[in-house]
Every structure is written in C-alpha cells, then in structure tokens.
Coordinates of C-alpha atoms and ligand atoms in Angstrom, one line a residue:
M1 CA -8.8 -2.7 -27.5
V2 CA -7.6 -3.5 -30.6
I3 CA -5.0 -6.0 -30.7
Q4 CA -3.7 -5.4 -34.7
N5 CA -0.2 -6.4 -34.4
E6 CA 0.8 -10.4 -34.5
F7 CA 4.4 -9.6 -32.3
V8 CA 1.4 -8.8 -29.7
K9 CA -0.5 -11.5 -30.2
E10 CA 1.0 -13.9 -30.6
L11 CA 3.2 -12.5 -27.4
L12 CA -0.5 -12.8 -25.8
E13 CA -1.2 -15.8 -25.8
K14 CA 2.4 -17.0 -24.5
Y15 CA 1.0 -15.0 -21.5
Q16 CA -1.8 -16.5 -21.2
P17 CA 0.5 -19.2 -19.0
I18 CA 1.2 -16.6 -16.8
A19 CA -1.6 -14.8 -16.1
Q20 CA -3.4 -18.2 -15.2
F21 CA -0.9 -19.3 -12.5
G22 CA -0.6 -15.8 -10.9
R23 CA -4.7 -16.1 -11.2
L24 CA -4.1 -19.4 -9.1
R25 CA -1.4 -18.1 -7.2
A26 CA -3.3 -16.0 -5.7
L27 CA -6.1 -18.0 -4.4
T28 CA -3.5 -20.6 -2.5
E29 CA -2.0 -17.2 -1.0
W30 CA -5.6 -15.5 -0.2
D31 CA -6.8 -19.9 0.9
M32 CA -3.3 -19.4 2.7
Q33 CA -4.1 -16.7 5.1
V34 CA -7.9 -16.9 5.3
M35 CA -8.7 -20.8 5.3
M36 CA -5.7 -23.3 5.5
P37 CA -5.3 -24.5 8.5
K38 CA -2.4 -24.5 10.6
K39 CA -0.6 -28.0 9.5
G40 CA -1.3 -26.9 6.1
T41 CA 1.5 -24.4 6.3
A42 CA 4.8 -26.8 4.2
A43 CA 2.4 -28.4 1.4
R44 CA 1.3 -25.1 0.7
A45 CA 5.5 -23.5 0.5
Q46 CA 6.3 -26.5 -2.1
Q47 CA 3.2 -25.7 -4.1
S48 CA 4.1 -21.7 -3.9
A49 CA 7.3 -22.8 -5.4
F50 CA 5.7 -24.7 -7.7
L51 CA 3.6 -22.7 -9.6
A52 CA 6.6 -19.6 -8.5
D53 CA 9.4 -21.6 -10.7
L54 CA 6.5 -22.2 -13.2
I55 CA 5.9 -18.7 -14.0
T56 CA 9.8 -17.8 -14.3
R57 CA 10.1 -20.3 -16.6
Q58 CA 7.7 -18.9 -18.4
W59 CA 9.2 -15.9 -19.1
L60 CA 12.4 -17.5 -19.4
E61 CA 10.8 -19.3 -22.3
D62 CA 13.0 -19.3 -25.4
G63 CA 12.1 -16.2 -28.3
F64 CA 10.2 -14.4 -25.4
N65 CA 12.9 -12.2 -25.1
E66 CA 13.3 -11.3 -29.4
L67 CA 9.3 -10.6 -29.7
I68 CA 9.4 -9.1 -27.3
S69 CA 12.2 -7.0 -29.3
K70 CA 10.4 -7.5 -32.4
A71 CA 7.0 -5.7 -31.6
E72 CA 8.8 -3.3 -29.2
D73 CA 10.5 -1.6 -33.4
A74 CA 6.4 -2.1 -35.0
T75 CA 4.1 0.9 -34.7
L76 CA 1.7 0.1 -32.3
N77 CA -1.5 1.6 -30.5
E78 CA -1.6 3.1 -27.0
Q79 CA -3.2 -0.3 -25.6
E80 CA 0.0 -2.6 -27.7
K81 CA 3.2 -0.4 -26.5
A82 CA 1.6 -0.3 -22.6
I83 CA 1.4 -4.4 -23.0
I84 CA 5.2 -4.1 -24.8
R85 CA 6.3 -2.0 -22.8
N86 CA 5.1 -3.3 -19.6
L87 CA 6.0 -7.1 -20.9
K88 CA 9.2 -5.7 -21.2
R89 CA 10.1 -4.5 -17.4
E90 CA 9.0 -7.3 -15.9
A91 CA 10.7 -10.1 -18.1
H92 CA 13.8 -7.9 -17.9
Y93 CA 13.7 -8.5 -14.0
F94 CA 13.8 -12.0 -14.8
Y95 CA 16.8 -11.9 -17.3
R96 CA 19.1 -9.1 -15.9
I97 CA 19.6 -10.8 -12.9
P98 CA 20.8 -14.5 -12.6
K99 CA 19.7 -17.7 -12.3
E100 CA 20.7 -19.2 -9.2
L101 CA 20.9 -15.3 -7.6
H102 CA 16.8 -16.1 -8.0
I103 CA 16.8 -19.2 -6.5
E104 CA 19.4 -18.2 -3.8
K105 CA 16.9 -15.0 -3.0
A106 CA 14.0 -16.6 -2.7
K107 CA 15.7 -18.9 -0.5
L108 CA 17.4 -16.3 1.9
E109 CA 14.5 -14.7 2.0
T110 CA 12.2 -17.6 3.6
E111 CA 15.2 -18.1 5.8
S112 CA 15.1 -13.9 7.5
F113 CA 11.8 -14.1 7.5
M114 CA 11.3 -16.6 9.7
A115 CA 14.7 -15.4 11.6
W116 CA 12.5 -12.2 12.2
Q117 CA 9.8 -13.5 13.4
Q118 CA 11.4 -14.8 16.5
A119 CA 13.9 -12.1 16.5
K120 CA 11.0 -9.7 17.2
K121 CA 9.0 -12.8 19.2
D122 CA 12.3 -12.6 21.9
N123 CA 13.5 -9.4 20.8
T124 CA 16.8 -10.0 19.9
F125 CA 18.0 -7.9 16.7
E126 CA 21.6 -10.0 16.9
T127 CA 20.0 -13.5 15.9
F128 CA 17.9 -11.3 13.2
L129 CA 21.3 -9.0 11.8
P130 CA 23.5 -12.0 10.3
F131 CA 20.4 -12.3 7.6
L132 CA 19.9 -8.7 7.0
E133 CA 23.4 -7.7 6.4
K134 CA 23.4 -10.7 3.9
V135 CA 19.7 -8.9 2.2
Y136 CA 21.2 -5.9 1.4
D137 CA 24.8 -7.0 -0.2
M138 CA 21.7 -9.2 -2.0
H139 CA 20.0 -6.2 -3.1
R140 CA 22.9 -3.7 -3.9
A141 CA 23.9 -7.1 -6.2
I142 CA 20.4 -6.8 -7.8
A143 CA 20.3 -3.3 -8.0
G144 CA 24.5 -3.8 -9.3
Y145 CA 22.1 -6.3 -12.8
L146 CA 19.2 -4.4 -12.8
G147 CA 21.2 -1.7 -13.4
Y148 CA 20.6 2.4 -12.6
D149 CA 22.0 6.3 -13.8
E150 CA 22.4 7.5 -10.1
N151 CA 22.2 5.8 -7.6
P152 CA 21.1 1.8 -6.8
Y153 CA 18.3 2.8 -4.6
D154 CA 16.8 3.9 -7.8
A155 CA 17.0 0.2 -9.2
L156 CA 15.0 -1.2 -6.2
L157 CA 12.1 1.4 -5.8
D158 CA 11.4 1.0 -9.4
L159 CA 10.6 -2.3 -9.0
Y160 CA 7.4 -0.5 -6.5
E161 CA 7.1 2.5 -8.6
P162 CA 8.3 2.3 -12.4
H163 CA 9.8 5.3 -13.3
A164 CA 9.4 6.3 -9.2
K165 CA 13.6 8.3 -8.1
E166 CA 15.6 8.2 -4.8
R167 CA 16.1 12.0 -5.5
E168 CA 12.4 12.5 -6.4
V169 CA 11.3 10.8 -3.4
Q170 CA 14.5 12.7 -1.1
A171 CA 13.1 16.2 -2.5
Y172 CA 9.8 15.2 -1.2
F173 CA 10.2 14.4 2.2
A174 CA 12.4 17.5 2.8
T175 CA 9.2 19.1 1.9
I176 CA 6.3 17.1 4.3
R177 CA 9.2 16.3 7.6
Q178 CA 9.4 19.6 9.0
P179 CA 5.8 21.2 8.3
L180 CA 4.3 17.7 9.9
V181 CA 6.6 18.3 12.9
D182 CA 5.6 21.2 12.9
L183 CA 1.4 20.3 13.0
L184 CA 1.6 17.3 15.4
H185 CA 3.4 19.5 18.0
Q186 CA 0.2 22.8 17.1
I187 CA -1.4 20.1 18.3
T188 CA 0.5 18.8 21.3
S189 CA 0.0 21.4 22.6
S190 CA -4.2 21.8 21.0
S191 CA -6.2 22.3 25.0
R192 CA -8.8 19.2 22.8
Y193 CA -4.9 16.9 22.5
N194 CA -5.9 14.9 26.3
E195 CA -9.7 15.1 25.5
D196 CA -11.6 11.9 25.8
P197 CA -13.8 11.4 23.6
G198 CA -16.0 8.6 25.0
V199 CA -16.4 5.7 22.5
T200 CA -13.6 3.3 24.1
G201 CA -12.6 1.9 27.5
D202 CA -13.0 -1.3 28.7
R203 CA -15.9 -1.2 29.5
K204 CA -17.3 -1.0 25.6
R205 CA -17.1 -3.6 23.7
F206 CA -18.9 -3.8 20.1
S207 CA -19.2 -6.5 18.9
S208 CA -17.5 -8.5 15.9
K209 CA -21.2 -9.7 14.6
L210 CA -22.4 -6.1 14.0
Q211 CA -19.3 -4.1 12.9
E212 CA -18.7 -6.4 9.8
Q213 CA -22.7 -5.3 9.4
L214 CA -21.6 -2.1 9.2
S215 CA -18.3 -2.8 7.6
R216 CA -21.0 -4.1 4.8
F217 CA -23.4 -1.4 4.6
I218 CA -20.0 1.5 3.6
L219 CA -18.5 -1.3 1.4
G220 CA -22.3 -1.4 -0.6
L221 CA -22.0 2.2 -0.2
M222 CA -18.8 2.8 -1.6
H223 CA -20.2 0.5 -4.4
Y224 CA -17.6 -2.7 -4.0
D225 CA -19.3 -5.7 -6.0
F226 CA -20.0 -8.2 -4.1
E227 CA -20.5 -10.4 -6.4
A228 CA -17.6 -10.3 -7.5
G229 CA -15.9 -10.1 -4.1
R230 CA -15.9 -10.9 -0.7
L231 CA -15.2 -9.9 2.8
D232 CA -14.0 -12.2 4.9
S233 CA -11.7 -12.0 8.6
S234 CA -7.3 -12.1 8.8
A235 CA -4.1 -11.2 11.1
H236 CA -4.1 -8.5 8.8
P237 CA -6.5 -6.8 6.3
F238 CA -5.4 -7.3 2.8
T239 CA -6.7 -7.6 -0.8
I240 CA -6.4 -9.7 -2.9
T241 CA -7.2 -9.8 -7.2
I242 CA -7.7 -13.5 -9.1
D243 CA -10.0 -11.9 -12.2
R244 CA -11.1 -8.0 -11.7
N245 CA -14.2 -10.7 -11.4
D246 CA -13.4 -11.4 -7.5
V247 CA -11.6 -8.9 -5.9
R248 CA -11.5 -10.3 -1.9
I249 CA -11.0 -7.6 0.9
T250 CA -10.7 -8.6 4.4
S251 CA -10.3 -6.8 7.4
W252 CA -9.9 -7.3 11.6
Y253 CA -11.7 -6.9 14.8
N254 CA -11.2 -5.2 17.9
E255 CA -13.8 -5.1 20.2
H256 CA -13.1 -2.4 21.9
D257 CA -12.4 0.2 19.6
I258 CA -14.5 0.6 16.4
R259 CA -12.0 2.2 14.3
E260 CA -10.2 -0.1 13.2
S261 CA -12.7 -1.7 11.1
M262 CA -14.1 0.1 10.3
M263 CA -11.3 1.8 8.0
A264 CA -9.6 -1.4 7.2
A265 CA -13.1 -2.0 5.2
I266 CA -12.7 1.1 4.0
H267 CA -9.2 0.9 2.8
E268 CA -9.1 -2.3 1.3
G269 CA -12.2 -1.1 -0.5
G270 CA -10.8 1.5 -1.8
H271 CA -8.0 -0.6 -3.4
A272 CA -10.4 -3.3 -4.1
L273 CA -13.0 -0.8 -6.5
Y274 CA -9.7 0.3 -8.1
E275 CA -9.1 -3.7 -9.5
Q276 CA -13.2 -4.3 -10.0
G277 CA -12.6 -1.2 -12.5
I278 CA -10.5 -1.8 -14.9
D279 CA -11.1 -2.4 -18.7
E280 CA -13.0 -5.9 -18.9
A281 CA -11.2 -5.5 -22.0
Y282 CA -7.9 -6.2 -20.4
T283 CA -7.9 -8.7 -18.6
D284 CA -6.1 -11.6 -18.7
T285 CA -3.3 -9.1 -20.8
P286 CA 0.2 -7.0 -19.6
I287 CA -2.5 -4.5 -18.6
A288 CA -4.8 -5.7 -16.5
G289 CA -3.8 -4.8 -12.3
G290 CA -3.4 -1.0 -10.7
V291 CA -0.5 0.1 -12.0
S292 CA 1.2 0.0 -9.3
L293 CA 2.1 0.3 -5.6
A294 CA 1.7 4.1 -5.2
I295 CA -1.0 4.9 -7.5
H296 CA -3.4 1.8 -5.5
E297 CA -2.2 3.3 -2.0
S298 CA -4.1 6.4 -3.4
Q299 CA -6.7 5.2 -3.8
S300 CA -7.4 2.8 -0.3
R301 CA -6.0 6.3 2.2
F302 CA -8.3 8.2 -0.3
W303 CA -11.2 6.0 0.4
E304 CA -10.2 6.1 4.0
N305 CA -9.0 9.2 5.3
Q306 CA -9.9 11.5 2.2
I307 CA -13.4 9.9 2.9
G308 CA -13.5 8.2 5.7
R309 CA -12.1 10.4 8.6
N310 CA -13.5 13.4 6.8
P311 CA -16.1 15.1 10.1
A312 CA -18.7 15.4 6.8
F313 CA -19.1 11.9 6.6
I314 CA -18.5 11.1 10.3
R315 CA -21.7 13.0 10.6
Y316 CA -23.5 12.0 8.2
I317 CA -22.5 8.0 9.9
S318 CA -22.9 9.3 13.5
P319 CA -27.1 8.3 13.3
I320 CA -26.4 5.2 11.8
L321 CA -23.1 4.1 14.5
H322 CA -26.3 5.3 17.5
A323 CA -28.8 2.7 16.2
L324 CA -26.2 0.1 15.8
F325 CA -24.6 0.0 19.8
P326 CA -27.0 2.8 21.6
D327 CA -25.1 1.7 24.8
M328 CA -21.7 1.5 23.9
L329 CA -22.4 5.2 22.0
H330 CA -25.1 7.0 24.4
G331 CA -24.9 10.9 24.4
V332 CA -21.2 10.6 22.7
S333 CA -21.8 13.4 20.1
D334 CA -20.4 14.3 16.2
E335 CA -18.5 16.8 17.3
S336 CA -16.1 13.6 19.6
L337 CA -17.5 11.2 17.1
V338 CA -15.2 13.7 15.4
L339 CA -12.9 13.8 17.0
Y340 CA -12.1 9.7 18.0
F341 CA -11.5 9.1 14.5
N342 CA -9.3 12.0 13.5
Q343 CA -7.3 10.9 16.8
V344 CA -3.7 12.5 16.7
H345 CA -1.4 10.3 18.8
P346 CA 2.6 10.2 19.0
S347 CA 2.7 5.9 18.5
L348 CA 5.8 4.1 18.5
V349 CA 3.9 1.6 15.9
R350 CA 3.8 2.4 11.8
V351 CA 0.5 -0.1 11.7
E352 CA -0.7 1.8 14.4
A353 CA -0.4 5.5 13.2
D354 CA -2.4 8.4 12.7
E355 CA -3.0 10.4 8.9
V356 CA -0.9 12.8 10.7
T357 CA 2.4 11.0 11.9
Y358 CA 2.1 8.4 9.7
N359 CA 4.9 9.1 6.7
L360 CA 7.1 10.3 9.5
H361 CA 7.2 6.6 9.9
I362 CA 7.9 5.5 6.1
A363 CA 10.8 9.3 5.8
I364 CA 12.2 7.2 9.0
R365 CA 12.8 3.9 6.8
F366 CA 13.4 5.2 3.4
E367 CA 16.2 7.5 5.1
L368 CA 17.5 3.8 7.0
E369 CA 16.9 1.7 3.7
D370 CA 18.9 3.8 1.1
D371 CA 21.6 5.2 3.7
L372 CA 22.2 1.0 4.1
I373 CA 22.1 0.8 0.0
N374 CA 24.7 3.1 -0.5
Q375 CA 26.4 2.1 2.2
R376 CA 26.1 5.7 4.1
I377 CA 25.3 3.2 7.4
K378 CA 25.6 0.0 8.8
V379 CA 22.8 -3.0 9.5
Q380 CA 24.2 -3.0 13.4
D381 CA 23.9 0.6 14.4
L382 CA 20.1 0.5 12.5
P383 CA 18.6 -0.3 16.3
E384 CA 20.2 2.8 17.3
L385 CA 19.5 5.2 14.3
W386 CA 16.2 4.1 14.6
R387 CA 15.9 5.2 18.5
V388 CA 17.5 8.8 17.4
K389 CA 15.0 9.2 13.8
M390 CA 12.0 8.8 16.0
K391 CA 13.6 10.8 19.2
E392 CA 13.4 13.8 16.8
Y393 CA 10.7 13.7 14.4
L394 CA 8.2 11.6 17.0
G395 CA 9.5 12.8 20.3
V396 CA 8.4 9.3 20.8
E397 CA 11.9 7.4 22.1
P398 CA 11.1 2.2 21.7
Q399 CA 12.6 0.9 24.8
T400 CA 12.8 -2.6 23.1
D401 CA 13.6 -3.2 19.0
R402 CA 10.2 -5.2 19.2
E403 CA 9.0 -1.6 18.6
G404 CA 11.1 -0.2 16.8
V405 CA 13.8 -1.6 14.2
L406 CA 12.0 -4.8 14.2
Q407 CA 8.6 -3.8 14.3
D408 CA 7.6 -4.2 10.1
M409 CA 8.4 -7.6 7.4
H410 CA 9.7 -5.6 5.1
W411 CA 13.6 -5.0 5.6
A412 CA 12.8 -8.8 6.2
T413 CA 11.5 -10.3 3.0
G414 CA 14.1 -8.7 1.1
A415 CA 11.1 -5.2 -0.1
I416 CA 14.1 -2.4 0.7
G417 CA 12.6 0.3 -1.8
Y418 CA 8.8 -0.4 -1.5
F419 CA 8.3 2.4 2.2
P420 CA 7.8 5.4 -0.1
T421 CA 4.9 4.1 -2.0
Y422 CA 3.0 4.3 1.1
T423 CA 3.8 7.9 1.1
L424 CA 3.8 8.4 -2.5
G425 CA 0.3 7.2 -2.4
N426 CA -1.0 10.2 0.6
L427 CA 0.6 12.8 -1.5
Y428 CA -1.1 10.8 -5.1
A429 CA -5.1 11.4 -2.4
G430 CA -4.4 14.4 -1.5
Q431 CA -4.2 16.2 -5.2
L432 CA -6.4 14.1 -6.5
L433 CA -9.1 15.3 -3.8
F434 CA -7.8 19.0 -5.1
A435 CA -8.5 17.9 -8.7
M436 CA -12.0 16.4 -7.7
K437 CA -12.9 19.1 -6.5
K438 CA -12.9 21.8 -8.8
E439 CA -15.4 19.2 -10.4
I440 CA -17.6 17.6 -7.1
D441 CA -18.3 19.7 -4.5
V442 CA -16.8 16.8 -2.3
D443 CA -18.6 17.6 1.2
A444 CA -22.1 18.2 0.5
V445 CA -21.9 14.6 -1.6
V446 CA -20.5 12.6 1.2
T447 CA -22.6 14.2 4.2
Q448 CA -25.2 12.6 2.9
G449 CA -23.1 8.9 2.0
N450 CA -23.4 9.5 -2.1
F451 CA -20.4 8.4 -4.2
E452 CA -21.6 7.6 -6.9
T453 CA -19.8 10.6 -8.7
I454 CA -17.1 10.3 -6.3
L455 CA -16.7 6.7 -8.0
S456 CA -17.5 7.5 -11.6
W457 CA -14.8 10.3 -11.1
L458 CA -11.8 7.4 -9.4
R459 CA -13.1 5.8 -12.5
T460 CA -13.2 8.1 -15.3
K461 CA -9.1 9.2 -14.1
I462 CA -7.6 6.3 -12.7
H463 CA -9.7 2.8 -12.3
S464 CA -9.8 2.2 -15.9
H465 CA -6.4 2.6 -18.0
G466 CA -5.6 0.1 -15.8
S467 CA -1.8 -0.5 -16.3
V468 CA -2.3 1.7 -19.5
F469 CA 0.2 4.9 -18.8
W470 CA 3.2 4.8 -16.0
P471 CA 2.1 7.3 -12.5
H472 CA 3.9 10.4 -13.3
D473 CA 1.0 10.3 -16.5
L474 CA -1.6 9.3 -15.2
L475 CA -1.5 11.0 -12.2
M476 CA -0.8 14.2 -15.1
Q477 CA -3.7 12.9 -17.3
A478 CA -5.9 13.7 -14.2
T479 CA -4.8 16.7 -11.8
G480 CA -3.6 18.0 -14.4
E481 CA 0.6 18.7 -12.9
A482 CA 2.8 17.1 -11.5
L483 CA 3.2 15.3 -8.6
N484 CA 3.3 18.1 -6.0
P485 CA 3.2 17.6 -2.2
Q486 CA 2.1 21.1 -1.2
Y487 CA -1.4 20.2 -2.0
F488 CA -1.5 16.8 0.8
L489 CA 0.4 19.6 3.5
S490 CA -2.6 22.2 3.0
Y491 CA -5.1 19.4 2.9
I492 CA -4.0 17.6 5.9
S493 CA -3.2 21.4 8.0
E494 CA -6.6 22.6 6.6
K495 CA -8.0 19.5 7.8
Y496 CA -6.5 19.2 11.3
S497 CA -5.8 23.0 12.0
A498 CA -9.7 22.8 11.9
I499 CA -10.8 19.6 14.3
Y500 CA -7.8 21.0 18.0
R501 CA -8.3 24.2 16.9
S502 CA -5.3 25.2 16.6
Ligands
MG1 MG1 -3.5 -1.0 1.1

C-alpha cells in the first residue's frame, strides 16, 4: 500500500492513538473473559471506561474532522479512499451524537445489562421493562441524530452493516422464511426425524482434554496460525483481534456432547482466519479489520456449516473421532455421525438452534426490533408477541420469558439492528459456496481434509482486502453478483433433503 496524499498521512498519524488504545482495550476484554478473577470486575470496568473516553477524545480532537474533509476533496488511490471513507464513517458517529448522550448511553447500557441479567435469572420481564423502554427511546433518538432517508431502523442497522437497508433485509426474510418453515415441516415429518444417532446420552462422557486436542487438530487443518493466536476456554466462545499476528479464540466444552466444542472451534477459527489473512500493509490503519459483522459471520458460518457440517468432512473426521473416543463411539456409523452433526430440532433458544431453524429465530428478532423502532408495537407487549411468532414460525412456544424474550443480551446492551447480520452472514456464506464450487471441487478436497485451496480462495476474494471494499462490492467481486438468498435456500434444502431423505 502506498500512501501519497499528505492529508491522509497526517490523518493516519492522528489515528495511531485510536488504533493502539483499541488494541489495549481488546486485550483487557480478552483478559476479562478468560483470565481475570471475579473481584477484578469493578477495577476493569473503570479501566474500560477510561480507555473508551481516551478513544472518544481522540476522535473529537480539534482539526480531525476538517482534515477528513480536506482529504476527501483530494485525488486519492483506492486504499486512501477507503481509509478516508472509514474514518468519516466512524467520526460521523462521534460528531453527530451529542457528547452528553454518549455518556448517558454508556450509563444506561450498564444499568440495563444488570437489570436484564437479574430479570433473566428471576424470570421477571416487568423488572427489565422500564430499562428496555429507555433503550428503545434512546435508540430512536440516536437514529434521528445519525440521520436516514427512509426508515430510522436503517441508521441503526448501518452501524453494524454498512449500507444495509431495512427494506432489503425485509425482502430477504420474505424470501427465505416460508421455504424454511416448509423445509422444517418436511424434516419433522420424515421417518429419520426421531432417529437417535447414538452418540450422546447420560452415560456418555467425552473428556474435555481430548475434545480440546480435536479442536486443535481441526484448527491446524484449517491453517489457523497458532503462532499468531491461541485457543482458550470461556463462558461463551468468541474471537478477538489484538493484531493480525495476535488473533485469539475461545471455546467451551460439554462432556456429554462433542458437537459444541467442535463447532465452536471451527466457527471461531473462521472468524480468526479472516483477521489473520488481512493484508499486513493495512496494520494500524482504519482498513485493518474485517469489513462488517455479516461478512465476518459469513466466514465463521462458512467454515462451521458449509465445511464442518458437510457430510464429506464428517466422513473424513470419523476415523479420528473413533480413535479419540473408541468406547463412546463404538458401533456408530459415518451416516449416524452425519445425522448427529446435522440434527434439526425446533428449539426455544437461538444459540442452540440448528442450521435450518436459526434464521427463523433471527426473523422474529428483526421483525420485533423494526416494529419497536417504528413504534408500531409497544415494549410491554414483547413477551406475548414473542410467543405468537415462535408458535407461527417454529411451532414451539416458550413457557417462560427466560426462554423467550429475555434470552439474548443484545437489546439490553443497546445492540439494536445487530441481529440481521447473523442471517446476512448465512446468506453470504451460501452464495460464496456456490461461487467457490465453480473453481474448486469442494466436496472432493473436504473429503481429504485438505483445505488449502479453499483457504486461498477466501484469502484472495475476502480476507486480504480487510475493509477496503463495502460488503456489497466485496460480494460482487467475489461472486459476480449481488446478494441472492436463493443460493442459501438451494444449499440448505438439497443438504437436508438428502440427510433426512425427505
Ligand atoms: Mg460469530
């Protein structure tokens, strides 16, 4: 990358404290979730707030915004343009929203997160209600400050997925919802639906140590660079980037069910490969990270579902599973393992959902948050609306709010407009597979556990670019067309019709 423009050079220098404080913040976050003793919480909260304040001050520093405007008027190369575009986008958030609101927001998010935790524990939506009402009121105000053309929801969605629009997301869900509901009916009425693959059970125990060995082996196959990262365990699996040479992942272990750790490792490994594969020249600039949440999720989902749950991969890994757990898997056939890793079962909880029902969980959340931001429904009616939609889309109904509207932390922490990125990620992944198959015999290389060509395709088309191109342009370049949910639909219906022989 060659930076020629003087304004861009100056801006990159001013950006250094933001990049470095950001790395420190990532490191303290990783430590908080992996290593920190319980009593360290209060001090860590102070440190986090302090770092966040330092970063905000850098953004608001005199002359920063003017410099961005000057650079915008100059003639720039592709990377310079992307740097300015990303700086402008982030600065916009700090400038448009009044300083007092930034402070008020941070305070409300902490309070509402605590109220949510307690309400979930006690199963009392009414104690969380006043906080959630404030969160939604505040986000309606934030949408107003940020500005939008059509729908206030667009302003919030854009924070997570640049340039995505409510209208498009609405249309994607309208396309996939009914076919998914139909596929689910097909599966639940198939003869294989109640078949027990014989892998799990109360008497089965899979040691966490061996599961971790398995995860490390698979991550190695994926070419995750352990010298530029590490694998630890935490309450919820996540990936965090401190630098492209320090991308850490975490997993979790359930001694009764090997799917959880295996799929978590592959999923987080997919996120990590993206970050480890970004062009080194972009380090410490505003184009150094993954471009959006949905593109990021497309990478993790691609490895998890299109590769990790691929029957070809299950057949490849089967002898290794049998060697690691000979007693537990005694007599379990490859076909049973394929079913086990791809079992479909409508559940109440999103994080436990399978590939077929997952997007229906997201549809519910998207429809509700969109209606709330547009004041078509009231926060107090959420528990009931949640039950109605669950019944309609998934055929199951929560008996408690803990298993219903209170299950996710997103809204409590002010993440409104975040949910659709999960589904967009799934749709991108389906389309990427289709495009990749034109150049690579995916099943053939997966059967051999050889991921080199797959990774190099992803490196060239997605990873190396960091956030130089917006999601839409990146997908156009990688696949030759705009997002088309039909690719995901045909992938999922072919795969599950075969597995359930329906
Ligand atoms: Mg993820």
